[in-house]
Amino acid sequence: MKQENCKRCRGGRFAVGRGPEENWGAALADPKKLFIKTYGCQMNVYDSERMAEAMGGSGYVTTDVAADADMILLNTCHIREKAAEKVYSELGRLKELKITKPDLKIGVAGCVAQAEGAEIMRRQPAVDLVVGPQSYHRLPAMEARVRAGENPLETDFPEEDKFDHLAERPKAGRGPTAFLTVQEGCDKFCAFCVVPYTRGAEVSRPADRILREARDLVERGVREITLLGQNVNAYHGHDAGLAGLIGELARIDGLARIRYTTSHPNDMDDALIAAHGSCDKLMPYLHLPVQSGSDKILRAMNRKHTAESYLRLIDRIRAARPDILLSGDFIVGFPGETEEDFEATMGLVRAVNYGQAYSFKYSSRPGTPAAERAQVDEAEKTDRLGRLQALLSKQQYAAQDAMVGREVDVLFEKPGRFRNQMVGKSGYLHAVHVTDSGAGAGDIRRVRILQSVKNSLAGEVLA
Ligand code: SAH
Ligand code: SF4
Ligand code: F3S
């Protein structure tokens, strides 16, 4: 499986497509090959993995080479205009592949599939199937229909729970980190955002199913689980919310690290804040998007919090876990944003001091309330984004540089680019590399940080 280099997913680190040797279909004499290209957020990465597993039951193995594939699935993102347009350019290229390989099947999954449905096949007739995020369990049946000459489209929000119908996760070994979706959808309706329309209403998976999936992952060698949800801290599948679920996960032997993303400030309850102080397995990193530092813009965005309430929340989180590394999302050039509003965002960034951040120019999305409003000039947006990113990068590098001389635990994930090098992540999600350490994938070792380089830290293993 391939993943578009998405900064939020940290450069494709999570493109965990199983090689043919790990796939059930390998037992078949002549397995069909499936190539999945994943765009967008971590939930799409998780979904791609689940789709590959579902298709394993139909005799498919995954391949990293599109030209070898019998079926190509694009797992798409609709969050900004560019993300959606990329899909149509890619489909244009795949159409050419179909000329030389007429049996190739092409499917579109994900949020563009949900948002545009049949329009995709109209715009690109080479597409054989379109499947929305809530219907992935139906993919094997859809593939059979494609082979029977149909062009199936599934974009409703079915009554049945897709997680109940998805294939069991295979037992073969895998890398030491994994995503696990616990909540999907969003009821917040921020005025700029397509997610409530593409992923539907907030739904939480029951805690017992999540715990079973987590235990399974740990048995297969996983040491760190990142709980996923569009609004993960709105999770209500456990009586004690996300904090309750984290508490139960922390009792799983062998599971060393827990993370969660993405959170909404209004759903950070007392128990979750306290968990950051009391649960050793909960890593000191929190992605808590604020979008803007101007109350006028926050109101226009329908965020239902103020800059001040966000700052007070950060104070409480830091009181519980003083060394926590904070990350955020920002939008510049939202309709109505003046220079003064933008300065308020810069002020908030200075006040918080982020260790990591993602910032975007506002992109007008059809069907969302803000799309109808007067738009900020594009050159102005570009200028503001440049200024904001310069500040955020400065903070990010300062946080990274401040690690030099410190000792941190690193979970090693894979060999690095150089001989005898291993790379892994600290609890703060900094990439750390060491050489000649003897550490293997899945090991957690104490490391002294020696140097801060462009996007990673160099260290030496102590024990
Ligand atoms: N559920 C998460 C974020 C989902 S989308 C949350 O509420 O924080 C990820 C990020 O994309 C958002 O936080 C926002 O910063 C950005 N985004 C969403 N819609 C956008 C749009 N129309 N234009 C620009 N950025 C957008
Ligand atoms: Fe989108 Fe807002 Fe929901 Fe996040 S909380 S997914 S930004 S509508
Ligand atoms: Fe994109 Fe859908 Fe994720 S719009 S960010 S893939 S929820």
Coordinates of C-alpha atoms and ligand atoms in Angstrom, one line a residue:
M1 CA 0.0 0.0 0.0
K2 CA 1.2 3.5 -0.7
Q3 CA 0.5 6.6 1.2
E4 CA 0.6 10.2 0.0
N5 CA 3.2 12.0 2.1
C6 CA 0.9 13.7 4.6
K7 CA 2.5 15.8 7.3
R8 CA -0.2 14.8 9.8
C9 CA 0.7 11.2 9.3
R10 CA 4.4 12.0 9.6
G11 CA 5.6 11.2 6.1
G12 CA 3.9 7.9 5.5
R13 CA 5.3 6.2 8.7
F14 CA 2.0 4.5 9.1
A15 CA 1.7 3.1 5.6
V16 CA 1.7 -0.4 7.1
G17 CA 0.5 -2.4 4.1
R18 CA 1.2 -6.0 4.7
G19 CA 3.5 -7.7 2.2
P20 CA 2.3 -10.7 0.4
E21 CA 4.1 -13.0 2.8
E22 CA 1.9 -11.9 5.6
N23 CA -1.3 -12.0 3.7
W24 CA -3.8 -14.9 3.7
G25 CA -4.2 -14.8 -0.1
A26 CA -0.5 -15.9 -0.4
A27 CA -1.7 -19.4 0.3
L28 CA -3.6 -19.3 -3.0
A29 CA -1.9 -20.5 -6.1
D30 CA -2.4 -17.3 -8.1
P31 CA -3.5 -14.5 -5.8
K32 CA -4.9 -11.3 -7.3
K33 CA -3.1 -8.2 -6.4
L34 CA -4.5 -5.1 -4.7
F35 CA -2.8 -1.7 -4.7
I36 CA -4.3 0.9 -2.2
K37 CA -3.2 4.5 -2.3
T38 CA -4.1 6.4 0.9
Y39 CA -4.7 10.1 1.1
G40 CA -5.7 12.3 4.1
C41 CA -5.8 11.5 7.8
Q42 CA -4.7 8.6 10.0
M43 CA -8.2 7.2 9.9
N44 CA -7.8 6.6 6.2
V45 CA -4.6 4.7 7.0
Y46 CA -6.5 2.5 9.4
D47 CA -9.3 2.0 6.9
S48 CA -7.0 1.1 4.1
E49 CA -5.5 -1.7 6.3
R50 CA -9.0 -2.9 7.1
M51 CA -10.0 -2.9 3.4
A52 CA -6.9 -4.9 2.5
E53 CA -7.9 -7.4 5.2
A54 CA -11.4 -7.6 3.9
M55 CA -10.2 -8.2 0.4
G56 CA -7.8 -10.9 1.7
G57 CA -10.9 -13.0 2.1
S58 CA -11.6 -12.6 -1.6
G59 CA -8.1 -13.9 -2.5
Y60 CA -6.3 -10.6 -2.8
V61 CA -2.8 -9.8 -1.6
T62 CA -1.5 -6.3 -1.4
T63 CA 1.2 -4.9 -3.7
D64 CA 3.3 -1.7 -3.6
V65 CA 3.4 -1.6 -7.4
A66 CA 0.4 -0.1 -9.1
A67 CA 1.3 -1.6 -12.5
D68 CA 1.2 -5.1 -11.0
A69 CA -2.3 -4.7 -9.5
D70 CA -5.5 -6.4 -10.6
M71 CA -7.4 -3.8 -8.5
I72 CA -6.5 -0.3 -7.5
L73 CA -8.3 1.5 -4.7
L74 CA -7.8 5.2 -4.0
N75 CA -8.7 5.9 -0.4
T76 CA -9.4 9.6 -0.7
C77 CA -9.7 12.9 1.3
H78 CA -12.1 15.7 0.8
I79 CA -10.9 18.1 3.4
R80 CA -9.4 20.8 1.1
E81 CA -10.0 21.4 -2.6
K82 CA -6.4 20.3 -3.5
A83 CA -6.9 17.0 -1.8
A84 CA -10.0 16.2 -3.8
E85 CA -8.6 17.4 -7.1
K86 CA -5.5 15.2 -6.6
V87 CA -7.8 12.2 -6.9
Y88 CA -9.1 13.2 -10.3
S89 CA -5.6 13.7 -11.6
E90 CA -4.6 10.3 -10.3
L91 CA -7.7 8.7 -11.9
G92 CA -6.7 10.3 -15.2
R93 CA -3.3 8.5 -14.9
L94 CA -4.9 5.2 -13.9
K95 CA -7.2 5.4 -16.9
E96 CA -4.1 5.1 -19.1
L97 CA -3.0 2.0 -17.2
K98 CA -6.4 0.5 -17.9
I99 CA -5.7 0.8 -21.7
T100 CA -2.8 -1.5 -21.5
K101 CA -4.4 -3.7 -18.8
P102 CA -8.2 -3.9 -19.6
D103 CA -8.9 -6.3 -16.7
L104 CA -7.7 -3.8 -14.1
K105 CA -10.5 -2.7 -11.7
I106 CA -10.4 0.8 -10.2
G107 CA -12.2 1.8 -7.0
V108 CA -12.6 5.1 -5.2
A109 CA -13.1 4.9 -1.4
G110 CA -13.0 7.5 1.4
C111 CA -14.3 11.0 1.8
V112 CA -14.4 12.0 -1.9
A113 CA -16.4 8.8 -2.6
Q114 CA -18.8 9.8 0.2
A115 CA -19.1 13.5 -0.9
E116 CA -19.3 13.0 -4.7
G117 CA -20.7 9.5 -5.1
A118 CA -22.0 8.9 -8.7
E119 CA -20.4 12.1 -9.9
I120 CA -17.0 10.4 -9.8
M121 CA -18.1 7.8 -12.3
R122 CA -19.6 10.5 -14.5
R123 CA -16.4 12.5 -14.4
Q124 CA -14.1 9.5 -14.8
P125 CA -15.9 6.5 -16.5
A126 CA -12.8 4.3 -15.9
V127 CA -13.9 4.0 -12.2
D128 CA -15.5 0.6 -11.5
L129 CA -16.8 1.1 -8.0
V130 CA -17.3 3.8 -5.4
V131 CA -17.5 3.0 -1.7
G132 CA -18.0 5.4 1.2
P133 CA -16.3 5.0 4.6
Q134 CA -19.2 3.4 6.3
S135 CA -19.5 0.6 3.7
Y136 CA -16.1 -1.0 3.6
H137 CA -17.4 -4.3 4.9
R138 CA -19.4 -4.5 1.7
L139 CA -16.2 -4.2 -0.5
P140 CA -15.8 -8.0 -1.2
A141 CA -19.4 -8.2 -2.4
M142 CA -18.9 -5.1 -4.5
E143 CA -15.8 -6.6 -6.1
A144 CA -17.8 -9.6 -7.1
R145 CA -20.4 -7.4 -8.7
V146 CA -17.7 -5.6 -10.6
R147 CA -16.5 -8.9 -12.0
A148 CA -20.1 -9.6 -13.0
G149 CA -20.1 -6.4 -15.1
E150 CA -21.8 -4.0 -12.7
N151 CA -20.6 -0.6 -11.4
P152 CA -21.6 -0.7 -7.8
L153 CA -21.9 2.4 -5.6
E154 CA -22.3 2.3 -1.8
T155 CA -22.4 5.6 -0.1
D156 CA -25.3 5.3 2.4
F157 CA -24.8 5.1 6.1
P158 CA -25.9 1.5 6.6
E159 CA -27.8 0.3 9.6
E160 CA -25.3 -2.5 10.4
D161 CA -22.0 -1.7 12.1
K162 CA -19.2 -2.1 9.6
F163 CA -16.8 -3.1 12.4
D164 CA -19.1 -6.1 13.2
H165 CA -18.8 -7.2 9.5
L166 CA -15.2 -6.5 8.7
A167 CA -12.9 -9.5 8.5
E168 CA -11.1 -10.7 11.6
R169 CA -7.6 -9.1 11.8
P170 CA -5.0 -11.6 10.6
K171 CA -2.6 -13.1 13.2
A172 CA 0.6 -12.5 11.2
G173 CA 3.2 -10.3 12.9
R174 CA 3.4 -6.6 12.2
G175 CA 5.2 -3.4 13.2
P176 CA 5.3 -2.1 16.7
T177 CA 2.8 0.8 16.3
A178 CA -0.8 0.6 15.2
F179 CA -3.9 2.8 14.8
L180 CA -7.2 1.7 16.2
T181 CA -10.4 3.6 15.4
V182 CA -12.6 4.0 18.4
Q183 CA -14.9 6.7 17.3
E184 CA -16.0 8.0 13.9
G185 CA -17.9 11.0 12.6
C186 CA -18.5 14.4 14.0
D187 CA -21.5 16.4 15.3
K188 CA -19.7 19.7 15.7
F189 CA -20.3 21.2 12.3
C190 CA -17.5 23.7 12.2
A191 CA -18.5 26.1 9.4
F192 CA -15.5 25.2 7.2
C193 CA -15.4 21.4 7.5
V194 CA -16.7 18.6 5.4
V195 CA -16.2 15.8 7.9
P196 CA -19.7 15.8 9.5
Y197 CA -21.0 15.2 5.9
T198 CA -18.4 12.6 4.8
R199 CA -18.1 10.6 8.0
G200 CA -21.6 11.2 9.4
A201 CA -22.8 11.5 13.0
E202 CA -20.5 10.7 15.9
V203 CA -20.5 7.0 16.6
S204 CA -18.4 5.2 19.3
R205 CA -17.4 1.6 19.1
P206 CA -18.1 -0.5 22.3
A207 CA -15.2 -0.7 24.7
D208 CA -15.1 -4.5 24.8
R209 CA -14.6 -4.7 21.0
I210 CA -11.8 -2.2 21.1
L211 CA -10.1 -4.0 24.0
R212 CA -10.3 -7.2 22.0
E213 CA -8.8 -5.6 19.0
A214 CA -6.1 -4.0 21.1
R215 CA -5.2 -7.4 22.8
D216 CA -5.0 -8.9 19.3
L217 CA -2.7 -6.2 18.1
V218 CA -0.4 -6.6 21.1
E219 CA -0.3 -10.4 20.6
R220 CA 1.0 -9.6 17.1
G221 CA 3.8 -7.5 18.4
V222 CA 2.3 -4.0 18.7
R223 CA 3.6 -2.0 21.6
E224 CA 2.0 1.4 20.9
I225 CA -1.6 2.1 19.9
T226 CA -2.9 5.4 18.7
L227 CA -6.7 5.6 19.3
L228 CA -8.4 7.4 16.4
G229 CA -11.5 9.4 16.0
Q230 CA -12.5 12.5 14.2
N231 CA -13.4 13.7 17.7
V232 CA -11.7 11.0 19.7
N233 CA -12.3 12.6 23.0
A234 CA -16.1 12.7 22.4
Y235 CA -15.8 8.9 22.8
H236 CA -18.7 7.5 24.8
G237 CA -18.4 3.7 24.3
H238 CA -17.2 3.4 27.9
D239 CA -19.1 4.7 31.0
A240 CA -16.1 6.8 31.9
G241 CA -15.5 8.1 28.4
L242 CA -12.1 8.1 26.7
A243 CA -10.3 8.3 30.0
G244 CA -12.1 5.1 31.1
L245 CA -11.1 3.3 27.9
I246 CA -7.5 4.5 28.2
G247 CA -7.4 3.2 31.8
E248 CA -8.5 -0.3 30.6
L249 CA -6.1 -0.4 27.7
A250 CA -3.3 0.6 30.1
R251 CA -3.9 -2.7 31.9
I252 CA -3.0 -4.8 28.9
D253 CA 0.4 -6.4 29.5
G254 CA 2.8 -5.7 26.6
L255 CA 1.1 -2.6 25.5
A256 CA 3.6 0.1 26.4
R257 CA 2.2 3.3 24.9
I258 CA -1.1 4.8 24.3
R259 CA -1.9 7.9 22.2
Y260 CA -5.1 9.4 20.9
T261 CA -6.0 11.9 18.1
T262 CA -7.8 14.2 17.1
S263 CA -9.3 15.9 20.1
H264 CA -11.7 18.9 20.3
P265 CA -11.1 21.4 23.1
N266 CA -14.7 21.2 24.3
D267 CA -14.5 17.5 24.9
M268 CA -11.3 17.6 27.1
D269 CA -13.0 16.5 30.3
D270 CA -11.5 16.5 33.8
A271 CA -10.9 12.7 33.8
L272 CA -9.0 12.9 30.5
I273 CA -6.8 15.8 31.7
A274 CA -6.1 13.9 35.0
A275 CA -5.2 10.8 33.0
H276 CA -2.3 12.7 31.4
G277 CA -0.9 13.1 35.0
S278 CA -1.6 9.6 36.3
C279 CA -1.4 7.1 33.4
D280 CA 2.2 6.3 32.7
K281 CA 1.3 4.6 29.4
L282 CA -0.4 7.7 28.1
M283 CA 2.3 9.6 26.1
P284 CA 3.1 13.2 26.8
Y285 CA 1.9 14.5 23.5
L286 CA -1.5 16.1 22.7
H287 CA -2.9 17.3 19.4
L288 CA -5.5 19.9 20.3
P289 CA -6.6 22.0 17.3
V290 CA -7.8 25.6 18.0
Q291 CA -7.9 26.9 14.4
S292 CA -7.8 30.6 15.2
G293 CA -6.9 33.0 18.1
S294 CA -9.6 35.5 17.3
D295 CA -12.9 35.1 19.2
K296 CA -14.8 36.8 16.3
I297 CA -13.4 34.1 13.9
L298 CA -13.9 31.3 16.3
R299 CA -17.6 32.3 16.5
A300 CA -17.9 32.5 12.8
M301 CA -16.3 29.1 12.6
N302 CA -18.9 27.7 15.0
R303 CA -16.1 26.4 17.3
K304 CA -18.1 27.1 20.5
H305 CA -15.0 28.0 22.5
T306 CA -13.0 31.2 22.9
A307 CA -9.2 31.8 22.7
E308 CA -9.2 32.4 26.4
S309 CA -11.0 29.2 27.3
Y310 CA -8.5 27.3 25.1
L311 CA -5.6 28.9 26.9
R312 CA -7.1 28.1 30.3
L313 CA -7.6 24.5 29.1
I314 CA -3.9 24.4 28.1
D315 CA -3.0 25.6 31.6
R316 CA -4.9 22.8 33.2
I317 CA -3.4 20.2 30.9
R318 CA 0.1 21.5 31.6
A319 CA -0.7 21.5 35.4
A320 CA -1.5 17.7 35.1
R321 CA 1.5 16.9 32.8
P322 CA 4.0 19.8 32.8
D323 CA 6.3 18.3 30.0
I324 CA 3.5 17.6 27.6
L325 CA 4.2 18.5 24.0
L326 CA 1.3 20.3 22.4
S327 CA 0.3 20.3 18.8
G328 CA -2.4 22.2 17.0
D329 CA -4.2 22.9 13.7
F330 CA -4.7 26.4 12.3
I331 CA -6.6 27.9 9.4
V332 CA -5.7 31.3 8.0
G333 CA -7.8 33.4 5.7
F334 CA -11.2 32.1 7.0
P335 CA -13.9 34.4 5.6
G336 CA -14.0 37.7 7.5
E337 CA -10.4 37.3 8.9
T338 CA -8.8 40.7 9.2
E339 CA -5.1 41.4 9.9
E340 CA -6.1 42.1 13.5
D341 CA -7.8 38.6 13.7
F342 CA -4.7 37.0 12.2
E343 CA -2.5 38.9 14.8
A344 CA -4.7 37.3 17.5
T345 CA -3.8 33.9 16.1
M346 CA -0.1 34.8 16.2
G347 CA -0.6 36.0 19.8
L348 CA -2.2 32.7 20.8
V349 CA 0.6 30.7 19.2
R350 CA 3.1 32.8 21.1
A351 CA 1.2 32.2 24.4
V352 CA 0.9 28.4 23.9
N353 CA 4.3 27.7 22.4
Y354 CA 3.6 24.6 20.3
G355 CA 6.0 21.7 19.8
Q356 CA 4.3 20.6 16.6
A357 CA 1.6 22.2 14.4
Y358 CA -0.3 22.0 11.1
S359 CA -1.5 25.1 9.4
F360 CA -3.6 25.6 6.3
K361 CA -5.1 28.3 4.0
Y362 CA -8.8 28.2 4.3
S363 CA -10.2 26.2 1.4
S364 CA -13.8 26.7 0.5
R365 CA -15.7 23.4 0.5
P366 CA -19.0 23.1 -1.3
G367 CA -22.0 22.5 1.0
T368 CA -20.4 24.0 4.1
P369 CA -21.7 27.3 5.6
A370 CA -18.5 29.3 5.2
A371 CA -18.4 28.5 1.4
E372 CA -21.1 31.0 0.8
R373 CA -19.3 33.9 2.6
A374 CA -17.1 36.6 1.1
Q375 CA -13.6 35.1 0.7
V376 CA -10.2 36.5 1.8
D377 CA -7.9 37.4 -1.0
E378 CA -5.6 34.5 -2.0
A379 CA -2.4 36.5 -1.8
E380 CA -3.3 37.7 1.7
K381 CA -3.9 34.1 2.7
T382 CA -0.5 33.1 1.3
D383 CA 1.2 35.9 3.2
R384 CA -0.5 35.1 6.5
L385 CA 0.3 31.4 6.1
G386 CA 4.0 32.2 5.6
R387 CA 4.1 34.3 8.7
L388 CA 2.3 31.8 10.8
Q389 CA 4.4 28.9 9.6
A390 CA 7.6 30.8 10.3
L391 CA 6.6 31.2 13.9
L392 CA 5.4 27.7 14.3
S393 CA 8.6 26.2 12.8
K394 CA 10.6 28.3 15.2
Q395 CA 8.7 26.9 18.1
Q396 CA 8.9 23.4 16.7
Y397 CA 12.7 23.5 16.3
A398 CA 13.1 25.1 19.7
A399 CA 11.1 22.2 21.3
Q400 CA 13.3 19.7 19.4
D401 CA 16.6 21.5 20.2
A402 CA 15.5 21.5 23.9
M403 CA 15.7 17.7 23.9
V404 CA 19.5 17.7 23.5
G405 CA 21.2 16.4 26.6
R406 CA 18.0 14.8 27.9
E407 CA 17.3 11.1 28.4
V408 CA 14.1 9.7 26.9
D409 CA 12.6 6.4 26.2
V410 CA 12.4 5.5 22.5
L411 CA 10.3 2.9 20.9
F412 CA 12.3 1.6 17.9
E413 CA 10.3 1.0 14.8
K414 CA 12.6 0.2 11.8
P415 CA 16.1 0.4 10.4
G416 CA 17.2 3.8 9.3
R417 CA 18.7 4.9 6.0
F418 CA 22.3 4.3 7.2
R419 CA 24.2 1.1 8.1
N420 CA 23.3 -0.2 11.6
Q421 CA 21.0 2.7 12.2
M422 CA 17.6 2.3 13.9
V423 CA 14.8 4.9 14.1
G424 CA 12.0 5.2 16.6
K425 CA 9.9 7.8 18.4
S426 CA 10.2 9.4 21.8
G427 CA 7.1 9.8 24.0
Y428 CA 6.9 13.4 22.6
L429 CA 6.7 11.9 19.1
H430 CA 10.1 13.2 18.0
A431 CA 11.9 10.9 15.6
V432 CA 15.1 9.6 17.2
H433 CA 17.9 7.7 15.4
V434 CA 20.8 5.7 16.9
T435 CA 23.6 3.7 15.4
D436 CA 25.2 0.4 16.5
S437 CA 22.8 0.1 19.4
G438 CA 21.7 -3.5 19.2
A439 CA 18.1 -2.3 19.5
G440 CA 15.5 -4.0 17.3
A441 CA 12.0 -3.1 16.1
G442 CA 9.7 -3.1 19.1
D443 CA 12.4 -2.5 21.7
I444 CA 12.0 0.4 24.1
R445 CA 15.4 1.8 25.2
R446 CA 16.6 4.7 27.3
V447 CA 18.4 7.1 25.0
R448 CA 20.5 10.2 25.6
I449 CA 19.8 12.8 22.9
L450 CA 23.0 14.1 21.5
Q451 CA 22.0 16.3 18.6
S452 CA 19.0 17.9 16.9
V453 CA 19.1 17.7 13.2
K454 CA 16.5 18.8 10.6
N455 CA 13.5 16.6 11.4
S456 CA 14.9 14.2 13.9
L457 CA 17.1 13.7 16.9
A458 CA 20.3 11.7 17.1
G459 CA 21.0 9.8 20.3
E460 CA 22.9 7.0 22.0
V461 CA 21.3 4.0 23.7
L462 CA 22.1 3.9 27.5
A463 CA 20.5 0.7 28.5
Ligands
SAH1 N1 -11.6 16.7 13.9 C1 -10.4 17.5 13.9 C2 -9.9 17.9 12.6 C3 -10.4 17.4 11.3 S1 -9.8 18.0 9.8 C4 -10.6 18.7 14.8 O1 -11.7 19.2 15.0 O2 -9.7 19.2 15.2 C5 -8.1 18.4 10.1 C6 -7.8 19.9 10.0 O3 -8.0 20.3 8.7 C7 -8.7 20.8 10.8 O4 -8.3 20.8 12.2 C8 -8.5 22.1 10.1 O5 -7.4 22.8 10.6 C9 -8.2 21.7 8.7 N2 -9.4 22.0 7.8 C10 -10.6 21.4 7.9 N3 -11.4 22.0 6.9 C11 -10.6 22.9 6.3 C12 -10.9 23.8 5.2 N4 -12.1 23.9 4.6 N5 -9.9 24.6 4.8 C13 -8.6 24.5 5.4 N6 -8.4 23.7 6.4 C14 -9.3 22.9 6.8
SF4_2 FE1 -14.4 19.2 11.3 FE2 -14.9 20.7 13.4 FE3 -15.7 18.2 13.4 FE4 -13.2 18.7 13.6 S1 -14.8 19.3 15.1 S2 -14.1 17.2 12.3 S3 -13.0 20.5 12.3 S4 -16.5 19.8 12.1
F3S3 FE1 -9.8 13.8 4.8 FE2 -11.9 12.4 5.4 FE3 -9.8 12.3 7.0 S1 -11.9 14.4 4.6 S2 -9.0 14.4 6.8 S3 -9.9 11.6 4.9 S4 -12.0 12.3 7.6

